[in-house]
PDB file of C-alpha atoms in Angstrom:
ATOM      1  CA  MET A   1     -83.325  37.522  36.531  1.00 42.00           C
ATOM      2  CA  SER A   2     -86.046  34.912  36.309  1.00 43.00           C
ATOM      3  CA  SER A   3     -85.795  32.232  33.336  1.00 43.00           C
ATOM      4  CA  LYS A   4     -89.443  33.333  32.506  1.00 42.00           C
ATOM      5  CA  ARG A   5     -88.197  36.690  31.465  1.00 42.00           C
ATOM      6  CA  GLU A   6     -84.865  34.948  29.431  1.00 42.00           C
ATOM      7  CA  THR A   7     -86.834  33.009  27.441  1.00 44.00           C
ATOM      8  CA  GLY A   8     -86.349  34.934  23.913  1.00 44.00           C
ATOM      9  CA  ALA A   9     -83.004  36.735  25.836  1.00 54.00           C
ATOM     10  CA  ARG A  10     -79.948  35.150  24.886  1.00 62.00           C
ATOM     11  CA  ARG A  11     -78.335  33.469  28.279  1.00 69.00           C
ATOM     12  CA  THR A  12     -75.460  34.300  29.768  1.00 83.00           C
ATOM     13  CA  ARG A  13     -74.379  32.821  32.613  1.00 91.00           C
ATOM     14  CA  SER A  14     -72.930  28.934  32.091  1.00 96.00           C
ATOM     15  CA  LEU A  15     -71.596  26.533  34.662  1.00 95.00           C
ATOM     16  CA  ARG A  16     -68.561  24.662  34.542  1.00 96.00           C
ATOM     17  CA  LEU A  17     -68.783  21.176  35.860  1.00 97.00           C
ATOM     18  CA  ILE A  18     -65.870  19.725  37.217  1.00 97.00           C
ATOM     19  CA  PHE A  19     -65.645  15.699  37.442  1.00 97.00           C
ATOM     20  CA  ALA A  20     -63.401  13.384  37.909  1.00 97.00           C
ATOM     21  CA  TYR A  21     -63.505   9.651  36.787  1.00 95.00           C
ATOM     22  CA  GLU A  22     -61.082   6.570  38.674  1.00 93.00           C
ATOM     23  CA  GLY A  23     -62.218   3.066  37.366  1.00 84.00           C
ATOM     24  CA  GLY A  24     -65.948   3.164  37.874  1.00 78.00           C
ATOM     25  CA  SER A  25     -66.817   5.878  39.590  1.00 91.00           C
ATOM     26  CA  VAL A  26     -67.391   9.288  38.656  1.00 94.00           C
ATOM     27  CA  ARG A  27     -67.203  12.794  41.177  1.00 95.00           C
ATOM     28  CA  LEU A  28     -68.772  15.475  40.526  1.00 96.00           C
ATOM     29  CA  VAL A  29     -65.672  17.723  42.104  1.00 95.00           C
ATOM     30  CA  GLY A  30     -66.336  21.093  41.688  1.00 94.00           C
ATOM     31  CA  ARG A  31     -68.808  23.576  40.659  1.00 94.00           C
ATOM     32  CA  GLN A  32     -68.283  27.481  39.140  1.00 94.00           C
ATOM     33  CA  SER A  33     -70.883  29.942  38.139  1.00 93.00           C
ATOM     34  CA  VAL A  34     -69.137  31.525  34.752  1.00 95.00           C
ATOM     35  CA  GLU A  35     -70.321  34.775  32.782  1.00 95.00           C
ATOM     36  CA  MET A  36     -70.258  32.368  29.110  1.00 94.00           C
ATOM     37  CA  ILE A  37     -72.884  32.120  26.799  1.00 94.00           C
ATOM     38  CA  PRO A  38     -73.539  28.794  27.255  1.00 94.00           C
ATOM     39  CA  PRO A  39     -73.658  25.942  23.917  1.00 94.00           C
ATOM     40  CA  PRO A  40     -76.949  25.057  22.820  1.00 95.00           C
ATOM     41  CA  SER A  41     -79.505  22.324  23.752  1.00 95.00           C
ATOM     42  CA  ASP A  42     -79.360  19.727  21.192  1.00 94.00           C
ATOM     43  CA  SER A  43     -83.165  18.481  20.952  1.00 94.00           C
ATOM     44  CA  LEU A  44     -85.357  17.724  24.605  1.00 93.00           C
ATOM     45  CA  ALA A  45     -86.509  14.163  22.548  1.00 87.00           C
ATOM     46  CA  GLY A  46     -86.185  10.789  23.860  1.00 77.00           C
ATOM     47  CA  ARG A  47     -82.973   9.387  22.860  1.00 76.00           C
ATOM     48  CA  GLU A  48     -84.680   6.341  24.180  1.00 78.00           C
ATOM     49  CA  GLY A  49     -82.267   3.036  22.314  1.00 78.00           C
ATOM     50  CA  GLU A  50     -79.918   5.296  21.008  1.00 85.00           C
ATOM     51  CA  THR A  51     -75.679   4.713  21.839  1.00 85.00           C
ATOM     52  CA  GLY A  52     -73.134   7.834  22.142  1.00 89.00           C
ATOM     53  CA  PHE A  53     -72.767  10.125  25.073  1.00 93.00           C
ATOM     54  CA  TRP A  54     -74.635  13.287  27.023  1.00 95.00           C
ATOM     55  CA  TYR A  55     -75.920  14.456  29.224  1.00 97.00           C
ATOM     56  CA  GLU A  56     -78.520  16.178  31.267  1.00 96.00           C
ATOM     57  CA  LEU A  57     -79.645  18.912  33.275  1.00 97.00           C
ATOM     58  CA  ARG A  58     -83.144  18.460  34.426  1.00 96.00           C
ATOM     59  CA  ASP A  59     -85.526  19.527  36.627  1.00 97.00           C
ATOM     60  CA  SER A  60     -87.430  18.434  40.227  1.00 96.00           C
ATOM     61  CA  GLN A  61     -89.802  15.844  37.881  1.00 96.00           C
ATOM     62  CA  GLY A  62     -86.843  14.667  36.238  1.00 94.00           C
ATOM     63  CA  ARG A  63     -87.235  16.121  33.045  1.00 95.00           C
ATOM     64  CA  ALA A  64     -85.067  17.310  30.620  1.00 95.00           C
ATOM     65  CA  LEU A  65     -83.675  20.787  29.977  1.00 96.00           C
ATOM     66  CA  TYR A  66     -81.030  20.487  28.728  1.00 97.00           C
ATOM     67  CA  ARG A  67     -79.264  17.937  27.036  1.00 96.00           C
ATOM     68  CA  ARG A  68     -76.075  17.936  25.595  1.00 97.00           C
ATOM     69  CA  LEU A  69     -74.414  15.004  23.037  1.00 95.00           C
ATOM     70  CA  MET A  70     -70.659  15.359  22.581  1.00 95.00           C
ATOM     71  CA  GLN A  71     -67.643  12.860  22.247  1.00 93.00           C
ATOM     72  CA  ASN A  72     -67.479  10.556  25.944  1.00 92.00           C
ATOM     73  CA  PRO A  73     -64.773  12.801  27.687  1.00 94.00           C
ATOM     74  CA  ILE A  74     -63.759   8.822  29.568  1.00 91.00           C
ATOM     75  CA  GLN A  75     -60.765   7.766  28.513  1.00 87.00           C
ATOM     76  CA  TYR A  76     -61.108   3.864  27.750  1.00 85.00           C
ATOM     77  CA  SER A  77     -58.615   3.605  25.053  1.00 83.00           C
ATOM     78  CA  THR A  78     -55.290   5.859  23.935  1.00 87.00           C
ATOM     79  CA  GLU A  79     -52.879   5.748  20.871  1.00 89.00           C
ATOM     80  CA  VAL A  80     -49.525   4.755  22.069  1.00 90.00           C
ATOM     81  CA  LEU A  81     -46.420   4.128  19.746  1.00 92.00           C
ATOM     82  CA  SER A  82     -45.058   1.318  18.314  1.00 88.00           C
ATOM     83  CA  ASN A  83     -42.032   0.100  16.584  1.00 89.00           C
ATOM     84  CA  ASP A  84     -44.020  -1.785  13.779  1.00 89.00           C
ATOM     85  CA  PRO A  85     -42.860   0.753  10.933  1.00 89.00           C
ATOM     86  CA  MET A  86     -46.033  -0.977   9.141  1.00 90.00           C
ATOM     87  CA  ARG A  87     -47.729   0.393  12.517  1.00 90.00           C
ATOM     88  CA  PRO A  88     -46.604   3.728  14.090  1.00 90.00           C
ATOM     89  CA  VAL A  89     -49.494   4.216  16.250  1.00 92.00           C
ATOM     90  CA  GLU A  90     -51.941   1.752  18.369  1.00 90.00           C
ATOM     91  CA  ARG A  91     -54.866   2.070  19.862  1.00 87.00           C
ATOM     92  CA  ARG A  92     -54.106   0.395  23.183  1.00 87.00           C
ATOM     93  CA  ASP A  93     -56.955  -0.519  26.430  1.00 85.00           C
ATOM     94  CA  VAL A  94     -56.860   1.594  29.620  1.00 87.00           C
ATOM     95  CA  GLN A  95     -57.116  -1.316  32.254  1.00 86.00           C
ATOM     96  CA  GLU A  96     -57.566   1.524  34.923  1.00 89.00           C
ATOM     97  CA  PRO A  97     -59.306   4.893  32.929  1.00 91.00           C
ATOM     98  CA  ARG A  98     -58.762   7.262  35.541  1.00 94.00           C
ATOM     99  CA  GLY A  99     -59.040  11.307  34.486  1.00 94.00           C
ATOM    100  CA  VAL A 100     -60.783  14.283  34.868  1.00 97.00           C
ATOM    101  CA  PHE A 101     -63.107  16.141  32.721  1.00 97.00           C
ATOM    102  CA  VAL A 102     -64.628  19.548  32.041  1.00 97.00           C
ATOM    103  CA  LEU A 103     -68.922  19.965  31.120  1.00 97.00           C
ATOM    104  CA  ILE A 104     -70.507  23.008  30.721  1.00 97.00           C
ATOM    105  CA  SER A 105     -73.786  23.116  30.624  1.00 96.00           C
ATOM    106  CA  PRO A 106     -75.856  26.839  31.232  1.00 96.00           C
ATOM    107  CA  ASP A 107     -76.783  28.284  34.523  1.00 95.00           C
ATOM    108  CA  ILE A 108     -80.385  26.990  34.805  1.00 94.00           C
ATOM    109  CA  GLU A 109     -82.419  28.296  38.476  1.00 93.00           C
ATOM    110  CA  GLU A 110     -85.171  25.269  37.464  1.00 95.00           C
ATOM    111  CA  ALA A 111     -82.083  22.579  36.960  1.00 96.00           C
ATOM    112  CA  GLN A 112     -82.061  20.038  39.886  1.00 96.00           C
ATOM    113  CA  THR A 113     -79.789  17.612  38.515  1.00 97.00           C
ATOM    114  CA  LEU A 114     -77.157  17.004  35.988  1.00 97.00           C
ATOM    115  CA  ALA A 115     -77.459  12.944  34.721  1.00 96.00           C
ATOM    116  CA  LEU A 116     -74.150  11.586  32.474  1.00 96.00           C
ATOM    117  CA  PHE A 117     -75.342   8.994  30.320  1.00 94.00           C
ATOM    118  CA  SER A 118     -72.575   7.190  27.653  1.00 91.00           C
ATOM    119  CA  ALA A 119     -72.726   3.380  26.108  1.00 85.00           C
ATOM    120  CA  PRO A 120     -71.205   0.475  27.684  1.00 76.00           C
ATOM    121  CA  SER A 121     -67.744   0.069  27.933  1.00 67.00           C
ATOM    122  CA  GLU A 122     -66.805  -3.031  28.265  1.00 60.00           C
ATOM    123  CA  ARG A 123     -66.469  -4.623  24.580  1.00 57.00           C
ATOM    124  CA  ASN A 124     -69.066  -7.221  25.039  1.00 53.00           C
ATOM    125  CA  GLU A 125     -71.362  -4.935  24.808  1.00 57.00           C
ATOM    126  CA  LEU A 126     -70.455  -2.253  23.142  1.00 61.00           C
ATOM    127  CA  GLY A 127     -73.396  -1.559  20.717  1.00 63.00           C
ATOM    128  CA  ARG A 128     -76.504  -1.779  23.938  1.00 75.00           C
ATOM    129  CA  SER A 129     -77.860   1.553  24.484  1.00 83.00           C
ATOM    130  CA  SER A 130     -76.489   4.907  26.481  1.00 89.00           C
ATOM    131  CA  ARG A 131     -76.733   4.717  30.711  1.00 89.00           C
ATOM    132  CA  ILE A 132     -77.289   6.615  33.024  1.00 91.00           C
ATOM    133  CA  ILE A 133     -73.810   6.931  34.976  1.00 92.00           C
ATOM    134  CA  GLY A 134     -74.212   9.266  37.502  1.00 94.00           C
ATOM    135  CA  GLU A 135     -77.097  11.523  38.673  1.00 96.00           C
ATOM    136  CA  PHE A 136     -75.872  14.871  40.375  1.00 96.00           C
ATOM    137  CA  ASP A 137     -77.664  16.744  42.738  1.00 95.00           C
ATOM    138  CA  LEU A 138     -76.597  20.718  41.672  1.00 93.00           C
ATOM    139  CA  LYS A 139     -78.680  22.553  44.604  1.00 88.00           C
ATOM    140  CA  GLN A 140     -76.104  20.406  46.843  1.00 82.00           C
ATOM    141  CA  ASP A 141     -72.275  21.585  47.256  1.00 56.00           C
ATOM    142  CA  ALA A 142     -69.405  19.615  44.593  1.00 52.00           C
ATOM    143  CA  GLY A 143     -67.279  18.192  47.317  1.00 53.00           C
ATOM    144  CA  GLY A 144     -66.361  14.635  45.614  1.00 48.00           C
ATOM    145  CA  LYS A 145     -69.817  13.538  45.793  1.00 47.00           C
ATOM    146  CA  GLU A 146     -68.751  10.364  44.023  1.00 44.00           C
ATOM    147  CA  GLU A 147     -72.045   8.458  41.280  1.00 46.00           C
ATOM    148  CA  THR A 148     -71.033   4.642  40.587  1.00 40.00           C
ATOM    149  CA  ARG A 149     -71.701   3.278  36.573  1.00 42.00           C
TER     150      ARG A 149
END
């Protein structure tokens, strides 16, 4: 079914995109097409100068087709138990962030790339605008393609 015919219909195909991150790199390690209603898109209006984490599906011209704002899945700090009864839990920086996260997006035929945006994680850059930390070609097979932040 073409996207033109789906315009008024609810999409029921989604992409499950699996990413691995380690230090300063993010890799798309898996992609699955699934029968599932994707989360709704957030506004496609410009986000220049804003901070936060989001991802976008883009067409071959670089235009955003879908955007989803969310909490940053890359863990730069973690909560740990302490021996201080006044502060039984404290937050500590993760020296070498490492892990896996999953993003769900609509399976849009016109989507060529997926771009990940994040605010800088370095303390001296807090409050600065988000920037692209990875851009992935959705028309190629996922297989560990690495993108460096």
